[in-house]
mmCIF file of C-alpha atoms in Angstrom:
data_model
loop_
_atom_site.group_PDB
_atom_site.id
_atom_site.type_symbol
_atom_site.label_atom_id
_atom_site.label_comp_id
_atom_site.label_asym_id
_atom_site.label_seq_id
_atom_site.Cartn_x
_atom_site.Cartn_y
_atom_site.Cartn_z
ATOM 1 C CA UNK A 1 0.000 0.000 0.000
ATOM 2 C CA UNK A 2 1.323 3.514 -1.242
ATOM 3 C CA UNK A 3 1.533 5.823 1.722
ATOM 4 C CA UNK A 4 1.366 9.642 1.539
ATOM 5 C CA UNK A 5 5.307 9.767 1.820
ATOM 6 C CA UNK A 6 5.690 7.424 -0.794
ATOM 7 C CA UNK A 7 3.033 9.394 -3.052
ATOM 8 C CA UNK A 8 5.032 12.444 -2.182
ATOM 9 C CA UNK A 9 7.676 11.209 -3.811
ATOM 10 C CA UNK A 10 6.181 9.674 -6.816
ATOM 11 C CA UNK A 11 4.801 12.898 -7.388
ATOM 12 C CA UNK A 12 7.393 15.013 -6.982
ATOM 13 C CA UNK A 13 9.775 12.841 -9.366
ATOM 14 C CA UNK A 14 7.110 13.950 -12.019
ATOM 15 C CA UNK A 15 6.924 17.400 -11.166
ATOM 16 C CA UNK A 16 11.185 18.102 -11.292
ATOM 17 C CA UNK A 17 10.971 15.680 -14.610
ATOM 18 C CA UNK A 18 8.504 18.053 -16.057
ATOM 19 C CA UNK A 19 10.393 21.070 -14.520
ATOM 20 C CA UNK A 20 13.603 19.640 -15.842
ATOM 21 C CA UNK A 21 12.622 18.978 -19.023
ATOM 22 C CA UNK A 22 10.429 21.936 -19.987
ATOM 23 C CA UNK A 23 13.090 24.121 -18.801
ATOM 24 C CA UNK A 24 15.433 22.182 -20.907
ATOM 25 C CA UNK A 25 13.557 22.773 -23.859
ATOM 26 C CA UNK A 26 13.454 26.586 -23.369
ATOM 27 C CA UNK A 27 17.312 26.943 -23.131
ATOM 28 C CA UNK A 28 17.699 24.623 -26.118
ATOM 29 C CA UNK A 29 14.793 27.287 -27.820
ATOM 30 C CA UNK A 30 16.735 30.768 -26.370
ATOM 31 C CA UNK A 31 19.495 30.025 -25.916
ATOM 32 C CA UNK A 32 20.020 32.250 -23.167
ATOM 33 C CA UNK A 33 22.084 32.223 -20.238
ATOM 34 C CA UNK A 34 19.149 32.013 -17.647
ATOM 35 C CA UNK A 35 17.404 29.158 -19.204
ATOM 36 C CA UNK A 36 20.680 27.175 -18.899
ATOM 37 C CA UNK A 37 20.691 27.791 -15.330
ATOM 38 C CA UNK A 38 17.490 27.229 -14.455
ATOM 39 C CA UNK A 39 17.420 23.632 -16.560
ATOM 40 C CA UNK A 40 20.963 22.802 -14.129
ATOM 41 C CA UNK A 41 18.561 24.312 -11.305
ATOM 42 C CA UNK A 42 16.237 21.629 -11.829
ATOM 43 C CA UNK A 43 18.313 18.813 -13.499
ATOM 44 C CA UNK A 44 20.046 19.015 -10.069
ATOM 45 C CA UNK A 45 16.738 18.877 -7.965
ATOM 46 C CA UNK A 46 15.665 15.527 -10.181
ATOM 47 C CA UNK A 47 18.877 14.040 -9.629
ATOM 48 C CA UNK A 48 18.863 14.245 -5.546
ATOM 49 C CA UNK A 49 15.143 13.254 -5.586
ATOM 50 C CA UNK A 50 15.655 10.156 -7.566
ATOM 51 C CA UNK A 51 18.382 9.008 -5.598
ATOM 52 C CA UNK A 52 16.149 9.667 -2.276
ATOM 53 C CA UNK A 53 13.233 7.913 -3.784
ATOM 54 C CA UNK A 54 15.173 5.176 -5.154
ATOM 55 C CA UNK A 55 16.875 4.259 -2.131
ATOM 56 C CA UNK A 56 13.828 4.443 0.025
ATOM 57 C CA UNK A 57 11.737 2.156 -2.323
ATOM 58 C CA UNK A 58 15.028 -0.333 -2.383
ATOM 59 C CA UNK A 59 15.891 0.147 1.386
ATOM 60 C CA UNK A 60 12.524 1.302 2.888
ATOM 61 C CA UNK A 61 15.057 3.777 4.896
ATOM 62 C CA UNK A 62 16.213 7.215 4.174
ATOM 63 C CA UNK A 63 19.435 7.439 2.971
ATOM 64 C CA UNK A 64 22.811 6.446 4.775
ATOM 65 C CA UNK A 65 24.548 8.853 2.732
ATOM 66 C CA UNK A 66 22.178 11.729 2.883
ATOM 67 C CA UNK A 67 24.431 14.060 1.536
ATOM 68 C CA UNK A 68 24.245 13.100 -2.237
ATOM 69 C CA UNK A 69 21.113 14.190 -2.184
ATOM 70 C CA UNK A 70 21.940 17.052 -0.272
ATOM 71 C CA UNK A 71 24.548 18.130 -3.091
ATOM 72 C CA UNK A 72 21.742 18.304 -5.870
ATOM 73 C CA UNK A 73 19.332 20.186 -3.969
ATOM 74 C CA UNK A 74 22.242 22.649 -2.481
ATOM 75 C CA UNK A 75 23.101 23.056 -6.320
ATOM 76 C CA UNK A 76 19.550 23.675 -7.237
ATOM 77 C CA UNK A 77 19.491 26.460 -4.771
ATOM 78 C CA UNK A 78 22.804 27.678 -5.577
ATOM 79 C CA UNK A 79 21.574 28.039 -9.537
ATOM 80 C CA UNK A 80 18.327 30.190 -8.010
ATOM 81 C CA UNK A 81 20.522 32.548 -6.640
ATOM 82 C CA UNK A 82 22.510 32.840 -9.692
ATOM 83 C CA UNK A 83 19.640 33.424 -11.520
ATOM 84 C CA UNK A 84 17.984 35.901 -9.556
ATOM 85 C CA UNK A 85 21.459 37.658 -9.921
ATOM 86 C CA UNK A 86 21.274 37.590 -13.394
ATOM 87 C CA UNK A 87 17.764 38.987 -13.884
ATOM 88 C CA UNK A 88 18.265 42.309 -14.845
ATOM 89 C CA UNK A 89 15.810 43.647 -12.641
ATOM 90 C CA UNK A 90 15.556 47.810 -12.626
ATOM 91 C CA UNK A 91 16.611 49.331 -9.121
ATOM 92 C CA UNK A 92 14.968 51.350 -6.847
ATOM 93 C CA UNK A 93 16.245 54.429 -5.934
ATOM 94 C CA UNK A 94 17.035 53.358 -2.229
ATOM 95 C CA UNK A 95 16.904 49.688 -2.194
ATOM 96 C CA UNK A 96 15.207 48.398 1.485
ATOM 97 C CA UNK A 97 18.276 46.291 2.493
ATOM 98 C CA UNK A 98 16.482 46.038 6.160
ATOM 99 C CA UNK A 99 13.655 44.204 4.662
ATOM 100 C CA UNK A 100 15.921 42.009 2.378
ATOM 101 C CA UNK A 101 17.932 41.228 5.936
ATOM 102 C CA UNK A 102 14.795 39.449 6.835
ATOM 103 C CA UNK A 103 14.994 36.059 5.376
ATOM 104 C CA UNK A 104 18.525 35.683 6.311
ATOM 105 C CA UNK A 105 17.422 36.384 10.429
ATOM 106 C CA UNK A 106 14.822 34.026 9.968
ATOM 107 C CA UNK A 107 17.069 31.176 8.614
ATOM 108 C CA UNK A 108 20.219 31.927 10.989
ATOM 109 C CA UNK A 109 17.820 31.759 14.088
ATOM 110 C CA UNK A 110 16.456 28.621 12.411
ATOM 111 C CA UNK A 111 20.101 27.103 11.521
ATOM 112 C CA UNK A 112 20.941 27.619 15.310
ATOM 113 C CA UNK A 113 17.270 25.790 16.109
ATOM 114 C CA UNK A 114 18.418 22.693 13.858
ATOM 115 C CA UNK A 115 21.630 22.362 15.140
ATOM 116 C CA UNK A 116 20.578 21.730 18.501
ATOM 117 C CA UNK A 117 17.991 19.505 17.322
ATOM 118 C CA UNK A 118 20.735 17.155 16.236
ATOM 119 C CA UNK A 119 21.192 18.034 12.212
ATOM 120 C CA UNK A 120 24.203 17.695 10.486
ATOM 121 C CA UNK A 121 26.393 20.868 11.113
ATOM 122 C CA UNK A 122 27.954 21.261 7.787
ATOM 123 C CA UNK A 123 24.729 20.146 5.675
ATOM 124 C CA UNK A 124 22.699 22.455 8.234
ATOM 125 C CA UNK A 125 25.183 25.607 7.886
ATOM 126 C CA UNK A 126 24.938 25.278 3.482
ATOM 127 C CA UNK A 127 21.905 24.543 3.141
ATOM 128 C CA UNK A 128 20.218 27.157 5.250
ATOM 129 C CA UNK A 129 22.857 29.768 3.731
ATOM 130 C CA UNK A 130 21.943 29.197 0.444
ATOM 131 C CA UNK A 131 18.405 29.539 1.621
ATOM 132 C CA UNK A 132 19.208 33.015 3.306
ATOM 133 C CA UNK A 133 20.878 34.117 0.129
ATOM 134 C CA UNK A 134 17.704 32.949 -2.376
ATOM 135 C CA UNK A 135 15.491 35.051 0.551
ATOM 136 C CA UNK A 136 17.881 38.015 0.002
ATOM 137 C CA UNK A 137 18.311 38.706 -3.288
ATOM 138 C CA UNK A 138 14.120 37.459 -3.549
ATOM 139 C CA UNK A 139 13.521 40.442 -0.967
ATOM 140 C CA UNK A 140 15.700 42.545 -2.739
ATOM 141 C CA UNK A 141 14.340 41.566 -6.352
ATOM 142 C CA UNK A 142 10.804 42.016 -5.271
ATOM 143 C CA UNK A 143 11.645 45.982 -3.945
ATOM 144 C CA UNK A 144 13.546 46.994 -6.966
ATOM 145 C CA UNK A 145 10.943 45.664 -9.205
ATOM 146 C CA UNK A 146 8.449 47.664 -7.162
ATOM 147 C CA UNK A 147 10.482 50.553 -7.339
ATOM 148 C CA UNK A 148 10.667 51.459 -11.064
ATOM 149 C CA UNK A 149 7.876 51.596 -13.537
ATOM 150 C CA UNK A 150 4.504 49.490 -13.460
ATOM 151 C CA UNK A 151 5.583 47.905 -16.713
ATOM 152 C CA UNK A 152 4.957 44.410 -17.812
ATOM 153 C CA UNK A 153 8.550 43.339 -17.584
ATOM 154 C CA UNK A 154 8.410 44.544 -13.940
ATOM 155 C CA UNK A 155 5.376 43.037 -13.060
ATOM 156 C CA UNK A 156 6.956 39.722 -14.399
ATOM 157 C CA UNK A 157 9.921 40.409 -12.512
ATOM 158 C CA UNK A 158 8.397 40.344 -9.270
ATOM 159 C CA UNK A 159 6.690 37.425 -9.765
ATOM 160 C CA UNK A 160 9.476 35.424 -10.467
ATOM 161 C CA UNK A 161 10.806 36.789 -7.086
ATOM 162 C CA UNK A 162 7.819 36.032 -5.118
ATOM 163 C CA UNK A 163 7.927 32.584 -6.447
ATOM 164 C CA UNK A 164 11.362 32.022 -4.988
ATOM 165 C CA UNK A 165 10.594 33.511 -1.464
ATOM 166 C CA UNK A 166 7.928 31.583 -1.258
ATOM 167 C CA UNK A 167 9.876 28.661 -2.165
ATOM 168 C CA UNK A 168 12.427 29.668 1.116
ATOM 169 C CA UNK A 169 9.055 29.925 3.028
ATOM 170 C CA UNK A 170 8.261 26.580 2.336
ATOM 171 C CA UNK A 171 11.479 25.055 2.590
ATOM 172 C CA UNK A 172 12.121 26.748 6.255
ATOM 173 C CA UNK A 173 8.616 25.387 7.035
ATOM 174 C CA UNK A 174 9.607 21.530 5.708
ATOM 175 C CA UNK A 175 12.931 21.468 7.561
ATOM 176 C CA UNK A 176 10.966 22.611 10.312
ATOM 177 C CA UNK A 177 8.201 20.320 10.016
ATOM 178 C CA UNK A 178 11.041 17.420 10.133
ATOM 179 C CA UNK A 179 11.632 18.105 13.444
ATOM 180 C CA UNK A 180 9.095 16.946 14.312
ATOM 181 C CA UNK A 181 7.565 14.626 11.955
ATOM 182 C CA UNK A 182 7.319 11.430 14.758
ATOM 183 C CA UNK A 183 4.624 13.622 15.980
ATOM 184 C CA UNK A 184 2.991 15.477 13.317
ATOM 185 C CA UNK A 185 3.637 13.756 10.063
ATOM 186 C CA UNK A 186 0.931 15.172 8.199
ATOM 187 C CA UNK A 187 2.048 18.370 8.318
ATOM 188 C CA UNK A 188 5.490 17.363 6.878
ATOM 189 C CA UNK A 189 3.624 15.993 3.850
ATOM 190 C CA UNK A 190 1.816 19.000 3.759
ATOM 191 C CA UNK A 191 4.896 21.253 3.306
ATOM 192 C CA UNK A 192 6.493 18.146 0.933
ATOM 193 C CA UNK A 193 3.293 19.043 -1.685
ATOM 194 C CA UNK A 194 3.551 23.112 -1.281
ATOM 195 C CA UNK A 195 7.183 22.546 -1.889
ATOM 196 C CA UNK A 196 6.068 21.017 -5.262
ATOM 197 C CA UNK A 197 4.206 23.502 -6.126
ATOM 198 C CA UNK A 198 6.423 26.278 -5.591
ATOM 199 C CA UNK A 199 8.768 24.671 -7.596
ATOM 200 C CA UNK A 200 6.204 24.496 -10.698
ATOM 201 C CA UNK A 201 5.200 27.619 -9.962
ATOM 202 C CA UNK A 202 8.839 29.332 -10.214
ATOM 203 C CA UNK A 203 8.966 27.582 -13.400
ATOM 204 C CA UNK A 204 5.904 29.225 -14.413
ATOM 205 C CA UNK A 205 6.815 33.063 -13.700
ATOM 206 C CA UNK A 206 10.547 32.370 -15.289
ATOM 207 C CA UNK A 207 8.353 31.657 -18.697
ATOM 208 C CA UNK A 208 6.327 34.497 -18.452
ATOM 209 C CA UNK A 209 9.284 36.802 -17.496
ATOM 210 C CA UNK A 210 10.983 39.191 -20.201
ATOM 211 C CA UNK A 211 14.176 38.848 -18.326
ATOM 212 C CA UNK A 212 14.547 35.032 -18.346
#
């Protein structure tokens, strides 16, 4: 009998195939420097999720060496911040840096949190980086979008943003969840599906963006 775990991760195979793929296709199309990214982005997602699934449907266990996985989805992230770098997004006159600081609180008081729950400290210390930096430059992508003209390109621009702070939001929230999934599983499961959909839904505002 599937379980909702195990459904999780049937589905989300099919969601960074599509991802990967679709996102492949577009670079191949462009030919533009962003589209490359974002197809690594996700090529490196798929990877680390087919390695978890596959050892958990061979093993029924997570894996012993977690951090292969860890590697593709730490290069995922690290290809997000690259490519909200790259967007040439117009700047505001006085960029909020206070509000971009935000994210990168949240996830250092978090990081701190995790580590005394017993995660690994280098995986811990990375991965919650990277996810400061994605919630920085997201923050900071967002406010200089909203800070020059209500054009299209702009408009695009911040969605595209707001799709990758939400995708910190839920990724905070599913490391969180973890920590205590013995007690409240379904709420782990819950973040596992949002966390799908953010990641479909990035996809989604990079193809309607100008700058992608």
């Amino acid at each position: 009998m599937i379980t909702l775990e195990g459904l999780a991760e049937n589905i989300a195979i099919a969601i960074y195939s599509l991802c990967f793929i679709l996102s492949l296709a577009r670079a191949f199309k462009l030919r533009t420097k962003p589209w490359v990214v974002l197809a690594f982005g996700y090529g490196c997602n798929l990877f680390a999720q087919l390695y978890w699934a596959g050892y958990m449907a061979v093993y029924g266990a997570t894996p012993q060496y977690f951090f292969i996985a860890d590697i593709g989805w730490a290069a995922q992230f690290l290809f997000i911040i690259m490519l909200l770098v790259e967007c040439n997004i117009k700047r505001a006159p006085n960029p909020p840096l206070s509000a971009a600081m935000v994210p990168v609180v949240v996830s250092a008081f978090l990081c701190v949190y995790y580590l005394y729950m017993g995660s690994n400290v280098v995986a811990c210390l990375v991965d919650n980086g990277l996810v400061a930096s994605i919630g920085f430059f997201a923050v900071k992508g967002l406010a200089e979008a909203s800070g020059g003209s209500d054009s299209v390109s702009l408009s695009q621009n911040r969605a595209f943003a707001g799709a990758c702070l939400a995708l910190v939001v839920i990724e905070l929230g599913l490391w969180t969840a973890s920590c205590f999934y013995s007690e409240t599983p379904t709420i782990y499961v819950i973040c596992d599906y949002a966390l799908f959909a953010s990641q479909a839904g990035m996809l989604a505002c990079a193809w309607r963006s100008e700058d992608i």
